[in-house]
Amino acid sequence: MKTFVFYISEYGFGHATRCIALIRAILSTRNDVQFIICNSFAMQFIRASLAEYGDKVIFHDVETDVGFVLKENSLDLDKQKLEQSYEEFCTKLPQKINNEMDFLSAFSVDCIISDISPIAFEIADKLEVPSIGISNFTWFTAYKNIIPDNSLQVFKSMYKKMDYFYKLAGSNEENLARLNTTSFNFYSRTINFLEVKKLRNRLNPTGEKQVIFIPLGMKIQIGDITKLPLWNDERYVFIVSHNMKIEHKNVHKIPENYTESQNYVATADCIISKAGWGTVSEAILQNKPLLIIDRKGMSEDQNTIRFLKNNNLCNLITWEELQNIDIGKYMNTQNSIYQNEVHTIISHIFKSVIS
């Protein structure tokens, strides 16, 4: 039995969903693998998503990184609070690493994968096992121009202990991996098309409207948005994340205990989202028109946006423009050339890293 440890970033559910795609693909094709999943914020969601695999998955509750800290009722970064959270995390780091080493010493670990918590690489280095980073960014580059350089070296030094880096679409990372860097484009959880048919029948029974999915993310609280004029457009039915504070006859919330949001992406006729890689990936693989809300202060967003714009994969709008948008102008899309690369990635893991 091979034991993989998977460290998943704390920021929202996007990192968790793409990690779940990989974990499911591996566990459904290999009988000789077990996973130890390390995360805190999204752990309940991860547990529910992987429940069918029973004792093949061990869940370990640990805060793996800092993520972003946003201003209240806003999509914008709170730089001061982020810097404070980063310093607090780094202060506790030596003890955290020791605790992880103690916990993992009970297992025979074959590989540590991270998306994209830096502590994973420090731990893998100490355990002398191969490590893989998989992401469109690292927190080292995400925090440049936000966290002072001397403080940021703590994260950089851990990332430099990464053996393999799987760069995803939109990545603008410097080469931090010790052994090899490989580029991939998009991957996501698989779609259940029977479920999509049911969702369409429920949300749009007459087929006369168009379905618009607006997933703004599970770490975003933007206050009461009930009064946006957008919701009153009778041509559309809207789907939003369950955490969004809105009550409107044209708006449906994803149920809180529903884990497979990729089915809502497949159900929708158009996606309006921040540039979160997980949602973007699902939208592109399903060939959906994609409207991205532009957030200037986020380097991760800007790198993803640059990739999307260069490949004619999205239109850009501001939060202010969203208030009175005519969605109909943005409903055209080109046929996507992208395939779900989840099996290509796991094949690479077993051929190149775990032989």
CSV table of C-alpha atoms in Angstrom, one decimal:
chain,number,residue,atom,x,y,z
A,1,MET,CA,0.0,0.0,0.0
A,2,LYS,CA,1.4,3.4,-1.0
A,3,THR,CA,0.7,6.3,1.3
A,4,PHE,CA,0.2,9.8,-0.2
A,5,VAL,CA,0.0,12.8,2.1
A,6,PHE,CA,-1.9,15.7,0.5
A,7,TYR,CA,-1.7,19.2,2.0
A,8,ILE,CA,-4.5,21.5,0.7
A,9,SER,CA,-4.4,25.3,1.0
A,10,GLU,CA,-6.8,26.9,3.4
A,11,TYR,CA,-8.1,29.6,1.0
A,12,GLY,CA,-11.7,28.8,0.2
A,13,PHE,CA,-13.0,25.7,-1.6
A,14,GLY,CA,-11.3,26.1,-5.0
A,15,HIS,CA,-8.0,24.3,-3.9
A,16,ALA,CA,-10.1,21.6,-2.3
A,17,THR,CA,-12.2,20.9,-5.3
A,18,ARG,CA,-9.3,20.5,-7.7
A,19,CYS,CA,-7.5,18.3,-5.1
A,20,ILE,CA,-10.6,16.2,-4.8
A,21,ALA,CA,-10.6,15.7,-8.6
A,22,LEU,CA,-7.0,14.2,-8.4
A,23,ILE,CA,-7.7,12.1,-5.3
A,24,ARG,CA,-10.9,10.6,-6.8
A,25,ALA,CA,-9.1,9.8,-10.0
A,26,ILE,CA,-6.2,8.1,-8.2
A,27,LEU,CA,-8.5,6.1,-5.8
A,28,SER,CA,-10.8,5.0,-8.6
A,29,THR,CA,-7.9,3.6,-10.7
A,30,ARG,CA,-5.5,2.3,-8.0
A,31,ASN,CA,-6.3,-0.2,-5.2
A,32,ASP,CA,-2.8,0.2,-3.7
A,33,VAL,CA,-3.0,3.8,-2.5
A,34,GLN,CA,-4.3,5.5,0.7
A,35,PHE,CA,-4.4,9.3,1.3
A,36,ILE,CA,-3.8,11.4,4.4
A,37,ILE,CA,-5.6,14.7,3.8
A,38,CYS,CA,-4.3,17.7,5.6
A,39,ASN,CA,-6.5,20.9,5.8
A,40,SER,CA,-8.7,22.8,8.2
A,41,PHE,CA,-11.0,25.3,6.6
A,42,ALA,CA,-12.6,23.0,3.9
A,43,MET,CA,-12.3,19.8,5.9
A,44,GLN,CA,-16.0,19.1,6.3
A,45,PHE,CA,-16.5,19.6,2.6
A,46,ILE,CA,-13.5,17.3,1.8
A,47,ARG,CA,-14.8,14.6,4.1
A,48,ALA,CA,-18.2,14.7,2.5
A,49,SER,CA,-16.7,14.6,-1.0
A,50,LEU,CA,-14.5,11.6,-0.3
A,51,ALA,CA,-16.9,9.6,2.0
A,52,GLU,CA,-17.3,6.8,-0.5
A,53,TYR,CA,-13.6,5.8,-0.2
A,54,GLY,CA,-13.9,4.7,3.5
A,55,ASP,CA,-10.6,3.8,5.2
A,56,LYS,CA,-8.6,4.6,2.0
A,57,VAL,CA,-8.7,8.2,3.3
A,58,ILE,CA,-7.4,9.6,6.6
A,59,PHE,CA,-8.4,13.1,7.6
A,60,HIS,CA,-5.9,15.3,9.5
A,61,ASP,CA,-7.1,18.7,10.7
A,62,VAL,CA,-4.3,21.2,10.5
A,63,GLU,CA,-4.1,24.8,9.3
A,64,THR,CA,-1.8,24.5,6.3
A,65,ASP,CA,-1.3,28.2,5.3
A,66,VAL,CA,-2.7,31.7,5.5
A,67,GLY,CA,-4.5,32.3,2.2
A,68,PHE,CA,-5.9,35.8,1.5
A,69,VAL,CA,-7.7,38.1,4.0
A,70,LEU,CA,-10.4,40.3,2.4
A,71,LYS,CA,-11.9,43.5,3.6
A,72,GLU,CA,-15.4,43.2,5.1
A,73,ASN,CA,-18.2,43.1,2.5
A,74,SER,CA,-15.6,43.4,-0.3
A,75,LEU,CA,-13.7,41.4,-2.9
A,76,ASP,CA,-10.6,43.4,-2.1
A,77,LEU,CA,-7.5,42.4,-0.2
A,78,ASP,CA,-7.0,43.6,3.4
A,79,LYS,CA,-3.2,44.0,3.2
A,80,GLN,CA,-2.7,45.0,6.9
A,81,LYS,CA,-4.7,42.0,8.2
A,82,LEU,CA,-3.0,39.6,5.8
A,83,GLU,CA,0.5,40.7,6.9
A,84,GLN,CA,-0.6,40.3,10.6
A,85,SER,CA,-1.9,36.8,9.8
A,86,TYR,CA,1.2,35.8,7.9
A,87,GLU,CA,3.5,36.9,10.8
A,88,GLU,CA,1.3,34.9,13.3
A,89,PHE,CA,1.5,31.8,11.1
A,90,CYS,CA,5.3,32.1,10.8
A,91,THR,CA,5.7,32.5,14.5
A,92,LYS,CA,3.9,29.2,15.1
A,93,LEU,CA,5.7,27.4,12.2
A,94,PRO,CA,8.5,25.5,14.0
A,95,GLN,CA,6.0,23.9,16.4
A,96,LYS,CA,3.6,23.2,13.6
A,97,ILE,CA,6.4,21.4,11.6
A,98,ASN,CA,7.3,19.4,14.6
A,99,ASN,CA,3.7,18.4,15.3
A,100,GLU,CA,3.3,17.3,11.7
A,101,MET,CA,6.5,15.2,11.8
A,102,ASP,CA,5.3,13.5,15.0
A,103,PHE,CA,1.9,12.7,13.4
A,104,LEU,CA,3.4,11.4,10.1
A,105,SER,CA,6.0,9.3,11.8
A,106,ALA,CA,3.3,6.7,12.5
A,107,PHE,CA,3.0,6.1,8.7
A,108,SER,CA,5.3,4.9,5.9
A,109,VAL,CA,4.9,7.9,3.6
A,110,ASP,CA,5.7,7.5,-0.1
A,111,CYS,CA,5.0,11.0,-1.4
A,112,ILE,CA,3.8,14.4,-0.2
A,113,ILE,CA,1.6,16.4,-2.6
A,114,SER,CA,0.7,20.1,-2.0
A,115,ASP,CA,-1.7,22.5,-3.5
A,116,ILE,CA,0.0,24.7,-2.5
A,117,SER,CA,0.8,24.9,1.2
A,118,PRO,CA,4.6,25.6,1.7
A,119,ILE,CA,4.8,23.5,4.9
A,120,ALA,CA,4.4,20.3,2.9
A,121,PHE,CA,7.9,20.8,1.3
A,122,GLU,CA,9.6,21.4,4.6
A,123,ILE,CA,8.1,18.3,6.0
A,124,ALA,CA,8.8,16.1,2.9
A,125,ASP,CA,12.4,17.3,3.0
A,126,LYS,CA,12.8,16.3,6.7
A,127,LEU,CA,11.1,13.0,6.0
A,128,GLU,CA,13.3,12.5,2.9
A,129,VAL,CA,10.3,11.6,0.7
A,130,PRO,CA,9.5,13.0,-2.8
A,131,SER,CA,7.3,16.1,-2.9
A,132,ILE,CA,5.0,17.5,-5.7
A,133,GLY,CA,3.6,21.0,-5.8
A,134,ILE,CA,0.6,21.5,-8.1
A,135,SER,CA,-0.9,24.9,-8.6
A,136,ASN,CA,-1.2,27.9,-10.9
A,137,PHE,CA,0.7,30.0,-8.3
A,138,THR,CA,2.6,29.8,-5.0
A,139,TRP,CA,1.8,31.9,-1.9
A,140,PHE,CA,5.4,33.3,-2.2
A,141,THR,CA,4.5,35.1,-5.5
A,142,ALA,CA,0.9,35.9,-4.4
A,143,TYR,CA,2.3,37.8,-1.4
A,144,LYS,CA,5.0,39.8,-3.3
A,145,ASN,CA,4.4,43.5,-2.9
A,146,ILE,CA,2.2,42.8,0.1
A,147,ILE,CA,4.4,41.1,2.6
A,148,PRO,CA,7.9,42.6,3.2
A,149,ASP,CA,10.7,40.7,1.4
A,150,ASN,CA,12.6,39.7,4.5
A,151,SER,CA,9.5,38.1,6.0
A,152,LEU,CA,8.5,36.4,2.7
A,153,GLN,CA,11.8,34.5,2.7
A,154,VAL,CA,10.3,32.1,5.2
A,155,PHE,CA,7.8,30.8,2.6
A,156,LYS,CA,10.3,31.0,-0.3
A,157,SER,CA,12.8,28.8,1.6
A,158,MET,CA,10.1,26.1,2.1
A,159,TYR,CA,9.0,26.3,-1.6
A,160,LYS,CA,12.6,25.8,-2.7
A,161,LYS,CA,12.5,22.3,-1.1
A,162,MET,CA,9.8,21.2,-3.6
A,163,ASP,CA,11.0,18.4,-5.8
A,164,TYR,CA,8.5,18.5,-8.6
A,165,PHE,CA,6.2,21.4,-9.7
A,166,TYR,CA,3.2,20.9,-11.8
A,167,LYS,CA,2.4,24.4,-13.2
A,168,LEU,CA,-1.2,24.9,-14.2
A,169,ALA,CA,-2.7,27.2,-16.8
A,170,GLY,CA,-2.0,30.8,-16.1
A,171,SER,CA,1.0,30.2,-13.9
A,172,ASN,CA,3.7,32.9,-13.9
A,173,GLU,CA,6.0,31.2,-11.3
A,174,GLU,CA,9.7,31.3,-11.2
A,175,ASN,CA,11.3,27.8,-11.3
A,176,LEU,CA,11.4,26.8,-7.6
A,177,ALA,CA,11.4,23.0,-8.0
A,178,ARG,CA,14.7,21.1,-7.3
A,179,LEU,CA,14.2,18.3,-9.9
A,180,ASN,CA,11.6,19.1,-12.5
A,181,THR,CA,8.8,21.5,-13.6
A,182,THR,CA,6.0,20.2,-15.9
A,183,SER,CA,3.2,22.3,-17.4
A,184,PHE,CA,-0.4,21.3,-17.6
A,185,ASN,CA,-3.6,23.3,-18.5
A,186,PHE,CA,-6.9,22.5,-16.9
A,187,TYR,CA,-8.5,19.7,-14.9
A,188,SER,CA,-11.6,19.3,-12.7
A,189,ARG,CA,-14.0,16.9,-11.1
A,190,THR,CA,-16.1,14.9,-13.5
A,191,ILE,CA,-19.6,16.0,-14.5
A,192,ASN,CA,-22.7,13.8,-13.7
A,193,PHE,CA,-24.8,14.5,-16.8
A,194,LEU,CA,-27.9,12.8,-15.3
A,195,GLU,CA,-27.7,15.2,-12.4
A,196,VAL,CA,-27.2,18.1,-14.9
A,197,LYS,CA,-30.5,17.1,-16.6
A,198,LYS,CA,-32.3,17.1,-13.3
A,199,LEU,CA,-30.9,20.5,-12.3
A,200,ARG,CA,-32.0,22.0,-15.7
A,201,ASN,CA,-35.5,20.6,-15.3
A,202,ARG,CA,-35.7,22.1,-11.7
A,203,LEU,CA,-34.2,25.5,-12.4
A,204,ASN,CA,-35.5,26.1,-15.9
A,205,PRO,CA,-38.5,23.8,-16.4
A,206,THR,CA,-39.9,25.6,-19.5
A,207,GLY,CA,-36.5,26.0,-21.1
A,208,GLU,CA,-37.4,29.6,-21.9
A,209,LYS,CA,-34.8,31.3,-19.6
A,210,GLN,CA,-31.1,31.1,-19.5
A,211,VAL,CA,-29.2,29.9,-16.3
A,212,ILE,CA,-26.5,32.2,-14.9
A,213,PHE,CA,-24.1,30.8,-12.3
A,214,ILE,CA,-22.4,33.4,-10.0
A,215,PRO,CA,-20.1,31.5,-7.6
A,216,LEU,CA,-18.2,34.2,-5.7
A,217,GLY,CA,-16.4,31.7,-3.4
A,218,MET,CA,-16.8,30.4,0.1
A,219,LYS,CA,-14.4,32.9,1.8
A,220,ILE,CA,-16.2,35.9,0.4
A,221,GLN,CA,-18.8,37.8,2.4
A,222,ILE,CA,-20.0,40.7,0.4
A,223,GLY,CA,-23.0,41.8,2.5
A,224,ASP,CA,-26.6,42.0,1.4
A,225,ILE,CA,-26.7,42.1,-2.4
A,226,THR,CA,-30.5,41.5,-2.7
A,227,LYS,CA,-31.1,44.9,-4.3
A,228,LEU,CA,-28.8,44.5,-7.3
A,229,PRO,CA,-30.9,45.4,-10.4
A,230,LEU,CA,-29.3,42.3,-12.1
A,231,TRP,CA,-31.6,39.9,-10.3
A,232,ASN,CA,-34.8,41.5,-11.7
A,233,ASP,CA,-34.0,40.5,-15.3
A,234,GLU,CA,-36.7,37.9,-16.1
A,235,ARG,CA,-34.7,36.4,-19.0
A,236,TYR,CA,-32.5,34.7,-16.5
A,237,VAL,CA,-32.4,32.3,-13.6
A,238,PHE,CA,-29.5,32.8,-11.2
A,239,ILE,CA,-27.5,30.3,-9.1
A,240,VAL,CA,-25.3,31.6,-6.3
A,241,SER,CA,-23.2,30.0,-3.5
A,242,HIS,CA,-25.1,29.2,-0.4
A,243,ASN,CA,-23.1,31.8,1.7
A,244,MET,CA,-24.4,34.8,-0.4
A,245,LYS,CA,-26.8,37.0,1.5
A,246,ILE,CA,-29.6,37.2,-1.1
A,247,GLU,CA,-33.3,36.3,-1.2
A,248,HIS,CA,-35.0,36.8,-4.6
A,249,LYS,CA,-37.5,34.9,-6.6
A,250,ASN,CA,-35.1,34.6,-9.6
A,251,VAL,CA,-32.1,33.4,-7.5
A,252,HIS,CA,-31.4,29.9,-6.3
A,253,LYS,CA,-28.8,29.0,-3.8
A,254,ILE,CA,-26.7,25.9,-4.0
A,255,PRO,CA,-27.8,23.8,-1.0
A,256,GLU,CA,-25.3,24.0,1.8
A,257,ASN,CA,-24.6,20.2,1.9
A,258,TYR,CA,-24.3,19.9,-1.9
A,259,THR,CA,-20.6,19.2,-2.8
A,260,GLU,CA,-20.6,18.8,-6.6
A,261,SER,CA,-20.8,22.4,-7.8
A,262,GLN,CA,-19.2,21.4,-11.1
A,263,ASN,CA,-22.7,20.1,-12.1
A,264,TYR,CA,-24.1,23.6,-11.7
A,265,VAL,CA,-21.3,24.9,-13.9
A,266,ALA,CA,-22.4,22.3,-16.6
A,267,THR,CA,-26.1,23.3,-16.1
A,268,ALA,CA,-25.4,27.1,-16.6
A,269,ASP,CA,-25.5,29.0,-19.8
A,270,CYS,CA,-23.0,31.6,-18.5
A,271,ILE,CA,-20.6,31.8,-15.6
A,272,ILE,CA,-19.9,35.1,-13.8
A,273,SER,CA,-17.0,34.7,-11.3
A,274,LYS,CA,-13.9,36.1,-9.8
A,275,ALA,CA,-10.8,34.6,-11.4
A,276,GLY,CA,-10.7,31.6,-9.1
A,277,TRP,CA,-8.8,28.9,-11.0
A,278,GLY,CA,-11.2,26.0,-10.0
A,279,THR,CA,-14.3,27.6,-11.3
A,280,VAL,CA,-12.5,29.0,-14.4
A,281,SER,CA,-11.2,25.5,-15.2
A,282,GLU,CA,-14.7,23.9,-14.8
A,283,ALA,CA,-16.2,26.6,-17.1
A,284,ILE,CA,-13.6,26.2,-19.8
A,285,LEU,CA,-13.7,22.4,-19.8
A,286,GLN,CA,-17.5,22.7,-20.2
A,287,ASN,CA,-17.1,25.4,-22.9
A,288,LYS,CA,-19.2,28.0,-21.1
A,289,PRO,CA,-19.2,31.8,-21.7
A,290,LEU,CA,-17.1,33.2,-18.9
A,291,LEU,CA,-17.4,36.7,-17.4
A,292,ILE,CA,-14.6,37.5,-14.9
A,293,ILE,CA,-14.9,40.2,-12.2
A,294,ASP,CA,-11.5,42.0,-12.3
A,295,ARG,CA,-9.7,42.5,-8.9
A,296,LYS,CA,-6.6,44.6,-9.6
A,297,GLY,CA,-4.7,43.9,-6.3
A,298,MET,CA,-4.5,40.1,-6.7
A,299,SER,CA,-1.5,38.8,-8.7
A,300,GLU,CA,-3.0,35.3,-8.9
A,301,ASP,CA,-6.1,36.8,-10.5
A,302,GLN,CA,-4.2,38.9,-12.9
A,303,ASN,CA,-2.0,35.9,-14.2
A,304,THR,CA,-5.2,33.8,-14.7
A,305,ILE,CA,-6.9,36.7,-16.4
A,306,ARG,CA,-3.9,37.3,-18.7
A,307,PHE,CA,-4.0,33.7,-19.8
A,308,LEU,CA,-7.8,33.8,-20.4
A,309,LYS,CA,-7.6,37.1,-22.4
A,310,ASN,CA,-4.7,35.9,-24.5
A,311,ASN,CA,-6.6,32.8,-25.4
A,312,ASN,CA,-10.0,34.6,-25.9
A,313,LEU,CA,-11.5,32.6,-23.1
A,314,CYS,CA,-13.3,35.3,-21.1
A,315,ASN,CA,-14.7,38.8,-20.9
A,316,LEU,CA,-13.7,41.2,-18.1
A,317,ILE,CA,-16.0,43.3,-16.0
A,318,THR,CA,-15.7,45.3,-12.8
A,319,TRP,CA,-17.9,44.8,-9.7
A,320,GLU,CA,-19.5,48.2,-10.5
A,321,GLU,CA,-20.4,47.1,-14.1
A,322,LEU,CA,-22.0,43.9,-12.7
A,323,GLN,CA,-24.7,45.9,-11.0
A,324,ASN,CA,-26.5,46.8,-14.3
A,325,ILE,CA,-24.9,44.4,-16.8
A,326,ASP,CA,-26.6,43.2,-20.0
A,327,ILE,CA,-25.5,39.6,-19.8
A,328,GLY,CA,-26.9,38.9,-23.3
A,329,LYS,CA,-24.0,40.7,-24.9
A,330,TYR,CA,-21.6,38.1,-23.5
A,331,MET,CA,-23.3,34.8,-24.3
A,332,ASN,CA,-21.1,33.8,-27.2
A,333,THR,CA,-18.2,31.4,-26.8
A,334,GLN,CA,-15.7,29.7,-29.0
A,335,ASN,CA,-15.3,25.9,-29.0
A,336,SER,CA,-12.8,25.1,-26.3
A,337,ILE,CA,-9.7,23.1,-27.3
A,338,TYR,CA,-9.0,22.1,-23.7
A,339,GLN,CA,-9.5,18.6,-22.3
A,340,ASN,CA,-9.7,17.5,-18.6
A,341,GLU,CA,-6.1,16.6,-17.9
A,342,VAL,CA,-6.7,14.9,-14.5
A,343,HIS,CA,-5.6,11.4,-15.8
A,344,THR,CA,-2.6,12.9,-17.6
A,345,ILE,CA,-1.5,14.4,-14.3
A,346,ILE,CA,-1.9,11.2,-12.2
A,347,SER,CA,-0.2,9.2,-14.9
A,348,HIS,CA,2.8,11.5,-14.6
A,349,ILE,CA,2.8,11.1,-10.8
A,350,PHE,CA,3.1,7.3,-11.1
A,351,LYS,CA,5.5,7.2,-14.0
A,352,SER,CA,7.9,10.0,-13.0
A,353,VAL,CA,7.7,10.3,-9.2
A,354,ILE,CA,6.3,7.1,-7.8
A,355,SER,CA,7.6,4.3,-10.0
